[in-house]
């Protein structure tokens, strides 16, 4: 960027006084200039040009090769493509560009002052779009600048009599011989043109925004164009001063500094505002895509391809899908009229690899039998830099289709808005099920797969209701494939299982001893197992489990089993809470929410039951009940042998007063609480539970 000090150095003599005079002149002319600008600006300009090739030519002329290739990448074409694009574009513009060249050249003094010439250019280009106006003027300047630089470069070869004679005839030998002055002045011009190019690239980007018409007035585009014209004209005067033997006045040299300061001001303003405009444009685009997607979901199109366009990628025919297992690439059309399960996730969730392993088993066992495809669509934050090597390492472990690295950036932001706003996507894996017509069967099938396994397919609400009628609210459904020992206990029909948790080893030891005493007295067989607490601190859980094993209190879960147990309880609350109240969902919600409440409050708890039934107690209530029973063992034995053991223990514990300082229940839902339908009622008092917001960091 050209600095004010550098520009001032171009002004000899009393530079400060001269510059001040120019600013005074500018102030008095401002109103007149604005009137002229407004008159010369056509807001309905309809002539648009393919400005890319012209911009590349300008950069190639005014910049060194390394500079041109390392700056703007938007319009970089190879030479053959550049020839093709310009062969039809430039011939129709050559006469216009020639007229502009005359306007910016001091060789034609009858054209008037820089202000008059800028006004003339506004009229000449009034029917062109803003970006086309600026690029055409820059192209004319590039011709003027290029002619001069060709002379300079050839003059270094003293044996070229043609160039030497031309220089003598123009009387610019002194200019070309003074290498330091020549370099400093061309450097200033290059810096100014760089500022102009940066400004025009911003304008080209903004022109593609949906809010372009509003932006036009906000950035005062007509004033920017006027001052860009005037700055180019002053640069053209400087070139004339260098190569034509004309000598510019001090006032004219000073005006270059004023114009440059003005255009630098506009550039800096655009640099500041472009972030705001980009964000606003993104919001407009996301909202439009989101609304269009909602329309498709309400009224599905005839083909599922149109839905997949939104749900997977905005490219239909390109081979944006890759199967790491078969090494095959294909397009979205491969999924036409097929059931598609779309796995969404971020790149950095703790549970991603576990879910991947779990889903892999399900996919390998069912995908051929049920005839569906899975495709992984990673959802990356726009600020996240996606490493290609890491991405390829992740997809190499997958058996299903994935997006290619390039296609990840094409994921529809309206879809992301839908997933986050309406479907509760937080970055953790979510498996969306689409049928052959593209209709959404289930927003997240992972819960059903975790709870029902292969029986979850085809994930429809009707099929889920059938599954709900087949299951019981007991321990068998809870403990399947968690702990082999406990699973065997549950299968036995002549015994009960007692699961318990908490941090107090002494309490647990006392509870187990009391339970053994009262159950043995009634000749009832009960096996006990310590589960551990539900926490996100792996070290804490493992240390607690180790302490219980060392205390030899009986069977205890391994860390992995404890984690699966609590994750499944969480899933019960979300899954069954998302259904209308029924006997099955009420039963699951009652004991599952109780477990989470007791664990959250760091209280001890006990869950006792068999394959078909389960009852959960707060630890303090349960041990108080056991003490009451132990004080009346004879009565207890008679009742326990007469009716169902679980029913009797519930009746005995009803008489125990549970003094609580706070609420009956305090339940923390990990995931999307919006999935819970209606009120969540307290399992203890049956009152609707209050909803509170919880924020928790990754630690």
XYZ file of C-alpha atoms in Angstrom:
699
model
C 0.000 0.000 0.000
C 1.349 3.408 -0.897
C 2.083 5.591 2.108
C 1.275 9.285 2.394
C 4.951 10.005 3.083
C 6.005 8.323 -0.155
C 3.480 10.331 -2.116
C 4.501 13.582 -0.455
C 8.077 12.877 -1.472
C 6.930 13.085 -5.082
C 5.933 16.715 -4.489
C 8.892 19.077 -4.683
C 9.068 22.510 -3.101
C 6.605 23.619 -0.447
C 4.749 20.280 -0.439
C 2.702 20.773 2.732
C 1.371 24.132 1.582
C 0.583 22.728 -1.834
C -1.183 19.665 -0.403
C -3.234 21.846 1.928
C -4.241 24.041 -1.000
C -5.422 20.986 -2.893
C -7.497 19.838 0.063
C -9.051 23.324 0.310
C -9.875 23.209 -3.383
C -11.370 19.745 -2.914
C -13.574 20.964 -0.052
C -14.976 23.851 -2.066
C -15.612 21.609 -5.064
C -17.202 18.721 -3.126
C -20.843 19.667 -3.684
C -20.274 20.339 -7.375
C -18.429 17.043 -7.786
C -21.161 15.079 -6.050
C -23.751 16.567 -8.369
C -21.635 15.601 -11.363
C -21.069 12.114 -9.955
C -24.785 11.571 -9.438
C -25.543 12.812 -12.945
C -22.941 10.502 -14.452
C -24.014 7.394 -12.512
C -26.627 5.130 -14.044
C -28.046 2.891 -11.330
C -29.796 0.706 -13.907
C -26.644 0.050 -15.931
C -27.238 -3.163 -17.860
C -23.983 -3.857 -19.719
C -22.025 -6.533 -17.871
C -18.649 -7.778 -19.035
C -16.589 -10.867 -18.402
C -14.075 -8.820 -16.417
C -11.902 -11.778 -15.391
C -9.690 -11.948 -18.495
C -9.225 -8.148 -18.560
C -8.215 -8.129 -14.893
C -5.660 -10.853 -15.448
C -4.161 -8.914 -18.356
C -3.963 -5.770 -16.214
C -2.227 -7.672 -13.399
C 0.203 -9.328 -15.804
C 1.193 -5.898 -17.146
C 1.444 -3.787 -13.990
C 2.795 -6.498 -11.684
C 5.873 -8.661 -11.769
C 5.174 -12.272 -12.745
C 5.628 -13.580 -9.204
C 3.317 -10.880 -7.811
C 0.564 -11.570 -10.338
C 0.576 -15.325 -9.714
C 0.680 -15.054 -5.910
C -2.139 -12.542 -5.386
C -5.695 -12.917 -6.639
C -6.595 -16.466 -7.684
C -10.198 -15.716 -8.674
C -9.452 -15.007 -12.330
C -6.275 -16.915 -13.077
C -6.499 -18.623 -16.483
C -3.902 -20.536 -18.436
C -2.700 -18.741 -21.562
C -4.769 -20.797 -24.006
C -8.003 -20.149 -22.103
C -7.055 -16.479 -21.761
C -6.648 -16.238 -25.537
C -10.041 -17.828 -26.133
C -11.822 -15.518 -23.698
C -10.204 -12.309 -24.924
C -10.505 -13.137 -28.638
C -14.242 -12.419 -28.528
C -14.207 -9.826 -25.761
C -11.507 -7.284 -26.619
C -12.197 -6.627 -30.345
C -15.595 -5.184 -29.460
C -14.046 -2.981 -26.777
C -10.883 -1.787 -28.514
C -12.373 1.505 -29.706
C -13.836 2.224 -26.264
C -10.541 1.429 -24.529
C -8.728 3.729 -26.973
C -11.076 6.600 -26.041
C -10.422 5.946 -22.354
C -6.663 5.944 -23.003
C -6.950 9.443 -24.465
C -8.903 10.624 -21.419
C -6.240 9.441 -18.963
C -3.276 10.696 -21.008
C -1.786 14.169 -20.472
C -0.800 14.086 -24.114
C -4.262 15.517 -24.844
C -4.379 18.710 -22.724
C -7.573 19.861 -24.439
C -9.397 17.167 -22.444
C -9.214 19.412 -19.387
C -8.509 18.776 -15.705
C -8.598 15.413 -13.944
C -12.058 16.261 -12.596
C -13.359 17.075 -16.068
C -11.854 13.901 -17.502
C -13.344 11.777 -14.691
C -16.712 13.360 -15.422
C -16.271 12.546 -19.108
C -15.470 8.904 -18.288
C -18.600 8.669 -16.132
C -20.663 9.729 -19.108
C -18.795 7.506 -21.535
C -19.258 4.414 -19.353
C -22.636 5.244 -17.830
C -24.347 2.132 -19.214
C -21.751 -0.293 -17.870
C -21.928 -2.098 -14.515
C -19.690 -0.708 -11.725
C -17.056 -3.437 -11.986
C -16.940 -3.141 -15.796
C -16.441 0.649 -15.580
C -13.429 0.289 -13.313
C -11.830 -2.635 -15.152
C -12.124 -0.889 -18.535
C -10.353 2.193 -17.177
C -7.645 0.024 -15.579
C -7.213 -1.819 -18.901
C -6.686 1.504 -20.707
C -4.133 2.545 -18.091
C -2.358 -0.840 -18.382
C -1.863 -0.180 -22.123
C -0.383 3.241 -21.393
C 1.805 1.887 -18.583
C 2.852 -1.142 -20.655
C 3.980 1.007 -23.610
C 6.174 3.038 -21.296
C 7.681 -0.008 -19.562
C 8.473 -1.644 -22.909
C 10.470 1.461 -23.812
C 12.218 1.421 -20.424
C 13.133 -2.254 -20.662
C 14.376 -2.013 -24.231
C 16.372 1.139 -23.532
C 18.697 -0.847 -21.281
C 19.969 -2.491 -24.478
C 22.064 0.386 -25.838
C 22.623 -1.388 -29.160
C 18.940 -0.999 -30.090
C 19.167 2.122 -32.290
C 15.387 2.210 -32.768
C 14.673 2.651 -29.053
C 17.622 4.997 -28.501
C 16.450 7.204 -31.358
C 12.878 7.192 -30.028
C 14.077 8.222 -26.561
C 16.159 11.065 -28.015
C 13.235 12.237 -30.099
C 10.952 12.260 -27.029
C 13.637 13.991 -24.957
C 13.290 11.568 -22.029
C 16.888 10.386 -21.857
C 17.322 12.084 -18.472
C 14.325 10.273 -17.043
C 15.529 6.865 -18.168
C 19.122 7.503 -17.130
C 18.028 8.460 -13.583
C 17.372 4.896 -12.433
C 16.576 5.677 -8.781
C 13.942 8.300 -9.615
C 12.403 6.049 -12.243
C 12.160 3.110 -9.827
C 10.652 5.174 -7.027
C 7.994 6.733 -9.279
C 7.000 3.437 -10.925
C 6.878 1.828 -7.460
C 4.402 4.511 -6.322
C 2.244 3.872 -9.384
C 2.333 0.123 -8.748
C 1.265 0.624 -5.145
C -1.638 2.804 -6.238
C -2.742 0.283 -8.863
C -2.541 -2.495 -6.254
C -4.951 -0.501 -4.083
C -7.250 -0.015 -7.047
C -7.113 -3.724 -7.906
C -7.886 -4.661 -4.309
C -10.874 -2.320 -4.372
C -12.220 -3.690 -7.645
C -11.916 -7.277 -6.395
C -14.058 -6.324 -3.401
C -16.623 -4.732 -5.717
C -16.712 -7.819 -7.951
C -17.293 -10.035 -4.910
C -20.021 -7.744 -3.568
C -21.738 -7.637 -6.959
C -22.373 -11.382 -6.660
C -24.209 -10.917 -3.343
C -27.999 -11.075 -3.202
C -28.018 -7.803 -1.260
C -25.981 -5.986 -3.954
C -28.650 -3.358 -4.600
C -28.634 -2.366 -0.927
C -24.847 -2.429 -0.753
C -24.582 -0.005 -3.692
C -25.920 2.878 -1.645
C -24.211 1.844 1.585
C -20.707 1.926 0.106
C -21.449 4.991 -2.093
C -20.331 3.145 -5.204
C -20.680 6.218 -7.435
C -18.174 8.162 -5.328
C -15.768 5.218 -5.281
C -15.903 4.968 -9.069
C -15.352 8.695 -9.495
C -12.280 8.717 -7.254
C -10.903 5.558 -8.830
C -11.211 7.232 -12.253
C -9.546 10.366 -10.962
C -6.711 8.377 -9.384
C -6.066 6.461 -12.620
C -6.070 9.756 -14.533
C -3.435 11.187 -12.184
C -1.361 8.034 -12.639
C -1.730 8.505 -16.405
C -0.512 12.106 -16.021
C 2.509 10.782 -14.155
C 3.311 8.344 -16.967
C 3.017 11.228 -19.466
C 5.367 13.243 -17.290
C 7.892 10.407 -17.441
C 7.697 9.398 -21.080
C 6.408 12.333 -23.135
C 8.553 15.242 -22.101
C 5.675 17.070 -20.453
C 6.242 18.592 -17.038
C 3.379 18.450 -14.570
C 2.731 21.339 -12.262
C 3.257 21.050 -8.516
C -0.491 21.299 -8.015
C -1.130 18.394 -10.405
C 1.447 16.249 -8.616
C -0.173 17.113 -5.288
C -3.561 15.998 -6.567
C -2.184 12.485 -7.021
C -1.526 12.318 -3.266
C -5.038 13.585 -2.490
C -6.704 11.119 -4.868
C -4.642 8.255 -3.514
C -5.516 9.112 0.082
C -9.150 9.169 -0.920
C -9.087 5.825 -2.713
C -7.060 4.283 0.113
C -9.796 5.455 2.483
C -12.432 3.663 0.387
C -10.296 0.536 0.197
C -9.846 0.447 3.972
C -13.568 1.017 4.459
C -14.371 -1.890 2.152
C -11.786 -4.058 3.902
C -13.547 -3.361 7.200
C -17.072 -3.801 5.865
C -16.482 -6.818 3.636
C -16.578 -9.153 6.662
C -19.960 -7.725 7.659
C -21.278 -8.063 4.116
C -19.995 -11.627 3.808
C -21.695 -12.587 7.058
C -24.931 -10.907 5.988
C -24.791 -12.580 2.590
C -24.194 -15.949 4.239
C -27.233 -15.406 6.468
C -29.388 -14.462 3.466
C -28.191 -17.476 1.490
C -28.623 -19.875 4.407
C -32.139 -18.597 5.098
C -33.126 -18.941 1.436
C -31.679 -22.471 1.201
C -33.294 -23.398 4.522
C -36.725 -22.206 3.401
C -36.374 -24.012 0.073
C -35.365 -27.201 1.895
C -38.393 -26.915 4.197
C -40.558 -26.640 1.092
C -39.071 -29.872 -0.281
C -39.662 -31.640 3.035
C -43.313 -30.546 3.102
C -43.933 -31.414 -0.548
C -41.334 -34.016 -1.631
C -40.357 -33.939 -5.321
C -40.874 -36.879 -7.642
C -37.226 -37.969 -7.430
C -35.098 -38.443 -4.310
C -32.151 -36.901 -6.185
C -33.499 -33.385 -5.591
C -33.613 -34.028 -1.834
C -30.141 -35.602 -1.851
C -28.899 -32.456 -3.583
C -29.657 -30.612 -0.333
C -28.893 -33.395 2.129
C -25.535 -34.478 0.698
C -23.997 -32.084 -1.806
C -24.946 -29.370 -4.273
C -23.314 -31.279 -7.134
C -25.468 -33.941 -8.785
C -23.441 -35.256 -11.723
C -19.870 -34.811 -10.450
C -18.226 -37.826 -8.841
C -18.302 -36.403 -5.337
C -18.920 -39.768 -3.603
C -16.129 -42.208 -2.800
C -16.295 -45.684 -1.283
C -13.009 -46.422 0.552
C -13.870 -50.132 0.730
C -14.359 -50.647 -3.011
C -12.223 -47.675 -4.149
C -15.115 -46.612 -6.390
C -16.117 -42.999 -7.093
C -19.610 -42.093 -8.225
C -22.176 -39.288 -8.365
C -25.403 -38.684 -6.452
C -27.333 -40.407 -9.232
C -26.017 -43.720 -7.903
C -28.475 -43.256 -5.002
C -31.506 -42.650 -7.237
C -34.578 -44.569 -5.970
C -32.557 -46.130 -3.139
C -32.884 -46.054 0.635
C -30.109 -43.770 1.902
C -28.873 -43.383 5.479
C -26.853 -40.178 5.843
C -24.369 -40.055 8.714
C -23.703 -36.487 9.849
C -21.024 -35.609 12.370
C -18.316 -33.092 13.079
C -14.627 -34.008 12.991
C -13.847 -33.743 16.693
C -16.493 -35.450 18.845
C -15.334 -37.801 21.581
C -17.882 -40.486 20.681
C -17.276 -40.444 16.923
C -14.939 -43.455 16.788
C -17.118 -45.499 19.157
C -20.223 -44.755 17.097
C -18.288 -45.585 13.943
C -17.308 -49.018 15.282
C -20.856 -49.688 16.454
C -22.412 -48.619 13.140
C -19.828 -50.637 11.193
C -21.091 -53.874 12.784
C -24.699 -52.958 12.047
C -23.886 -52.012 8.443
C -21.923 -55.182 7.687
C -24.730 -57.382 9.062
C -27.677 -55.637 7.424
C -26.749 -53.517 4.424
C -27.015 -56.292 1.809
C -30.069 -57.895 3.408
C -32.070 -54.668 3.691
C -30.755 -52.970 0.525
C -29.676 -49.518 1.699
C -26.598 -47.309 1.426
C -24.823 -45.149 4.004
C -22.936 -41.969 3.140
C -20.891 -39.942 5.625
C -21.348 -36.175 5.349
C -18.998 -34.345 7.738
C -20.284 -31.004 9.001
C -17.396 -28.595 9.369
C -17.587 -25.163 10.925
C -16.736 -22.535 8.311
C -13.831 -21.409 10.488
C -12.464 -24.937 10.722
C -9.526 -25.742 8.469
C -10.007 -29.286 7.176
C -6.734 -31.123 6.773
C -6.847 -33.324 3.669
C -4.427 -35.920 5.036
C -6.426 -36.277 8.261
C -9.690 -36.473 6.330
C -8.390 -39.263 4.093
C -7.148 -41.139 7.177
C -10.646 -40.969 8.716
C -12.521 -42.185 5.630
C -10.042 -45.010 5.011
C -11.612 -46.851 7.982
C -15.150 -46.649 6.569
C -16.985 -49.296 4.556
C -19.648 -46.986 3.133
C -19.680 -43.982 0.828
C -18.151 -40.684 1.878
C -17.810 -37.257 0.326
C -14.599 -36.494 -1.491
C -12.375 -33.947 0.218
C -13.347 -31.213 -2.236
C -17.081 -31.911 -1.832
C -16.996 -31.398 1.945
C -16.889 -27.642 1.377
C -20.006 -27.832 -0.846
C -22.329 -29.066 1.907
C -25.459 -26.898 1.847
C -25.415 -24.382 4.716
C -29.228 -24.337 4.714
C -29.067 -28.039 5.576
C -26.640 -27.327 8.429
C -29.071 -24.703 9.723
C -31.910 -27.262 9.599
C -29.859 -29.910 11.408
C -28.781 -27.533 14.166
C -31.927 -25.429 14.594
C -34.695 -27.989 14.066
C -33.136 -31.409 14.585
C -30.787 -30.730 17.506
C -27.501 -31.554 15.770
C -24.577 -30.704 18.075
C -21.707 -32.345 16.206
C -22.238 -35.844 17.591
C -23.068 -38.529 14.999
C -26.631 -38.362 13.632
C -28.027 -40.927 11.182
C -30.814 -39.502 8.997
C -32.932 -42.069 7.146
C -34.414 -41.257 3.705
C -36.648 -43.676 1.833
C -36.597 -44.334 -1.921
C -38.633 -41.179 -2.612
C -36.402 -38.971 -0.496
C -38.854 -38.625 2.387
C -37.368 -38.378 5.872
C -38.264 -41.561 7.751
C -36.274 -40.728 10.890
C -34.142 -37.765 11.888
C -31.723 -39.888 13.915
C -31.800 -43.687 13.708
C -28.775 -44.244 15.961
C -30.977 -44.331 19.079
C -33.157 -47.069 17.604
C -30.127 -49.057 16.473
C -28.578 -48.813 19.938
C -31.812 -49.970 21.614
C -33.154 -52.540 19.136
C -30.151 -53.592 17.034
C -30.980 -55.135 13.659
C -34.681 -55.154 14.514
C -34.690 -51.338 14.230
C -34.873 -51.473 10.418
C -36.744 -49.884 8.576
C -36.907 -47.219 11.345
C -40.471 -46.105 10.615
C -42.701 -44.823 13.467
C -45.128 -47.689 12.835
C -42.352 -50.261 13.155
C -41.123 -48.623 16.337
C -44.560 -48.883 17.925
C -44.532 -52.613 17.160
C -41.146 -52.928 18.855
C -42.346 -51.009 21.909
C -45.181 -53.470 22.432
C -42.738 -56.398 22.482
C -40.297 -55.170 25.118
C -40.536 -55.134 28.884
C -39.465 -52.393 31.253
C -37.150 -54.730 33.155
C -33.423 -55.346 33.374
C -33.068 -57.647 30.383
C -33.551 -54.826 27.870
C -31.248 -52.576 29.894
C -28.323 -54.958 30.398
C -28.149 -56.861 27.109
C -24.531 -57.055 25.854
C -23.196 -54.813 28.640
C -21.755 -57.167 31.299
C -21.629 -60.908 30.624
C -21.865 -61.903 34.278
C -24.828 -59.691 35.091
C -26.564 -60.667 31.835
C -26.430 -64.318 32.953
C -27.901 -63.381 36.332
C -30.784 -61.586 34.651
C -31.648 -64.628 32.544
C -32.142 -66.742 35.670
C -35.792 -66.823 36.734
C -35.213 -67.755 40.366
C -33.074 -64.785 41.411
C -32.952 -60.987 41.450
C -30.207 -58.552 40.533
C -29.241 -55.485 42.543
C -27.257 -52.748 40.799
C -25.947 -49.884 42.896
C -23.781 -46.779 42.612
C -22.236 -43.932 44.574
C -18.844 -42.792 45.833
C -19.102 -43.822 49.505
C -17.466 -47.232 49.908
C -18.575 -47.588 53.525
C -22.193 -46.923 52.573
C -22.001 -49.484 49.781
C -20.435 -52.055 52.108
C -23.141 -51.522 54.720
C -25.912 -51.676 52.122
C -24.646 -54.974 50.660
C -24.370 -56.546 54.132
C -27.877 -55.450 55.134
C -29.357 -56.601 51.812
C -27.682 -59.990 52.190
C -29.078 -60.328 55.717
C -32.697 -59.563 54.822
C -32.772 -61.561 51.575
C -31.138 -64.624 53.081
C -33.592 -64.482 55.966
C -36.438 -64.784 53.445
C -34.509 -67.322 51.338
C -34.456 -64.945 48.359
C -31.455 -65.037 46.029
C -30.069 -61.612 45.074
C -26.798 -60.919 43.200
C -25.166 -57.486 43.545
C -23.020 -55.475 41.102
C -21.462 -52.029 41.477
C -21.969 -49.862 38.364
C -20.084 -46.633 39.082
C -21.051 -43.024 38.502
C -22.031 -41.335 35.257
C -19.352 -38.741 34.635
C -17.294 -37.447 31.731
C -14.044 -37.831 33.685
C -12.676 -41.220 32.725
C -9.900 -41.128 35.346
C -12.375 -40.508 38.172
C -14.650 -43.381 37.159
C -11.754 -45.825 36.710
C -10.259 -44.863 40.082
C -13.617 -45.408 41.842
C -14.170 -48.788 40.169
C -10.651 -49.865 41.131
C -11.240 -48.848 44.766
C -14.410 -50.987 44.915
C -12.634 -53.995 43.450
C -9.862 -53.637 46.003
C -12.457 -53.431 48.791
C -13.772 -56.839 47.578
C -17.399 -55.806 47.773
C -18.406 -58.213 45.041
C -18.891 -57.866 41.313
C -18.328 -54.464 39.684
C -18.534 -53.214 36.110
C -15.467 -52.464 34.021
C -15.118 -48.865 32.865
C -16.335 -49.670 29.328
C -19.396 -51.495 30.679
C -20.168 -48.646 33.069
C -19.960 -46.121 30.210
C -22.275 -48.153 27.949
C -24.731 -48.597 30.840
C -25.065 -44.868 31.495
C -25.162 -43.947 27.811
C -28.000 -46.420 27.369
C -29.905 -44.938 30.316
C -29.508 -41.500 28.731
C -30.804 -42.851 25.444
C -33.823 -44.325 27.214
C -34.809 -40.932 28.577
C -34.468 -39.214 25.187
C -35.995 -42.083 23.193
C -38.978 -42.877 25.352
C -39.482 -39.246 26.277
C -39.979 -38.504 22.581
C -43.088 -40.711 22.471
C -46.571 -40.055 23.657
C -47.104 -41.315 27.198
C -47.723 -45.042 27.286
C -47.266 -47.779 29.849
C -43.960 -48.819 28.316
C -42.498 -45.328 27.884
C -43.720 -44.288 31.349
C -42.024 -47.297 32.916
C -38.697 -46.619 31.229
C -38.813 -42.895 31.944
C -39.573 -43.486 35.609
C -36.570 -45.571 36.567
C -34.146 -44.149 33.945
C -34.730 -40.545 35.006
C -34.454 -41.576 38.661
C -31.038 -43.137 38.037
C -29.766 -40.000 36.321
C -31.168 -37.758 39.066
C -29.550 -39.696 41.903
C -26.220 -39.896 40.105
C -26.300 -36.182 39.213
C -26.826 -35.251 42.872
C -23.864 -37.492 43.828
C -26.247 -39.556 45.938
C -26.056 -43.303 46.286
C -28.712 -45.329 44.486
C -30.012 -48.865 44.127
C -31.786 -50.548 41.183
C -33.227 -53.946 41.993
C -35.219 -56.233 39.734
C -35.234 -59.108 37.260
C -35.649 -59.633 33.527
C -39.131 -58.114 33.434
C -39.160 -55.528 36.221
C -36.897 -52.902 37.752
C -37.329 -50.553 40.731
C -34.988 -47.686 41.547
C -34.438 -46.165 45.008
C -32.420 -43.307 46.386
C -29.622 -44.808 48.480
C -30.662 -43.159 51.740
C -34.246 -44.390 51.340
C -33.192 -47.938 50.468
C -30.804 -48.410 53.386
C -33.331 -46.932 55.804
C -35.852 -49.439 54.512
C -33.384 -52.298 54.961
C -32.798 -51.228 58.551
C -36.550 -51.208 59.141
C -36.880 -54.676 57.614
C -33.938 -56.051 59.665
C -35.678 -54.875 62.837
C -38.815 -56.894 61.906
C -37.322 -59.955 60.218
C -40.085 -62.396 61.180
C -42.805 -60.229 59.734
C -40.631 -59.604 56.677
C -40.059 -63.331 56.055
C -43.775 -64.079 56.163
C -44.676 -61.324 53.705
C -41.720 -61.861 51.374
C -42.565 -65.549 50.920
C -46.263 -64.891 50.478
C -46.182 -62.397 47.572
C -43.767 -61.030 44.951
C -40.453 -59.930 46.467
C -40.281 -56.629 44.561
C -43.859 -55.755 45.496
C -43.173 -56.425 49.179
C -40.003 -54.354 49.304
C -41.827 -51.416 47.698
C -44.556 -51.659 50.366
C -42.011 -51.698 53.195
C -40.102 -48.711 51.815
C -43.259 -46.633 51.514
C -43.075 -46.073 55.218
C -39.618 -44.561 55.024
C -39.556 -40.764 55.081
C -37.197 -39.285 52.540
C -36.144 -35.831 53.721
C -34.779 -33.827 50.811
C -33.354 -30.351 50.802
C -34.220 -29.590 47.197
C -36.244 -31.182 44.414
C -37.546 -34.725 44.135
C -35.680 -35.074 40.844
C -33.033 -33.085 39.000
C -32.520 -34.577 35.554
C -29.763 -33.653 33.103
C -30.384 -34.547 29.447
C -27.327 -34.822 27.201
C -28.355 -34.241 23.589
C -31.410 -32.430 22.302
C -34.079 -31.887 25.025
C -36.397 -30.565 22.298
C -37.026 -34.187 21.299
C -38.921 -34.715 24.571
C -42.638 -34.375 23.888
C -44.767 -32.443 26.379
C -43.875 -32.266 30.071
C -41.279 -34.438 31.751
C -43.007 -35.550 34.964
C -41.222 -36.334 38.210
C -41.202 -40.102 38.874
C -41.597 -39.426 42.608
C -44.389 -36.831 42.875
C -45.705 -36.933 39.252
C -45.553 -33.130 39.003
C -44.264 -31.494 35.759
C -40.537 -30.844 36.097
C -39.155 -27.338 35.546
C -36.811 -26.791 32.594
C -33.421 -25.153 33.211
C -30.458 -24.408 30.942
C -27.085 -26.052 31.595
C -23.782 -25.076 29.961
C -20.868 -27.469 30.308
C -17.463 -27.319 28.682
C -15.562 -30.234 27.183
C -13.612 -30.701 30.434
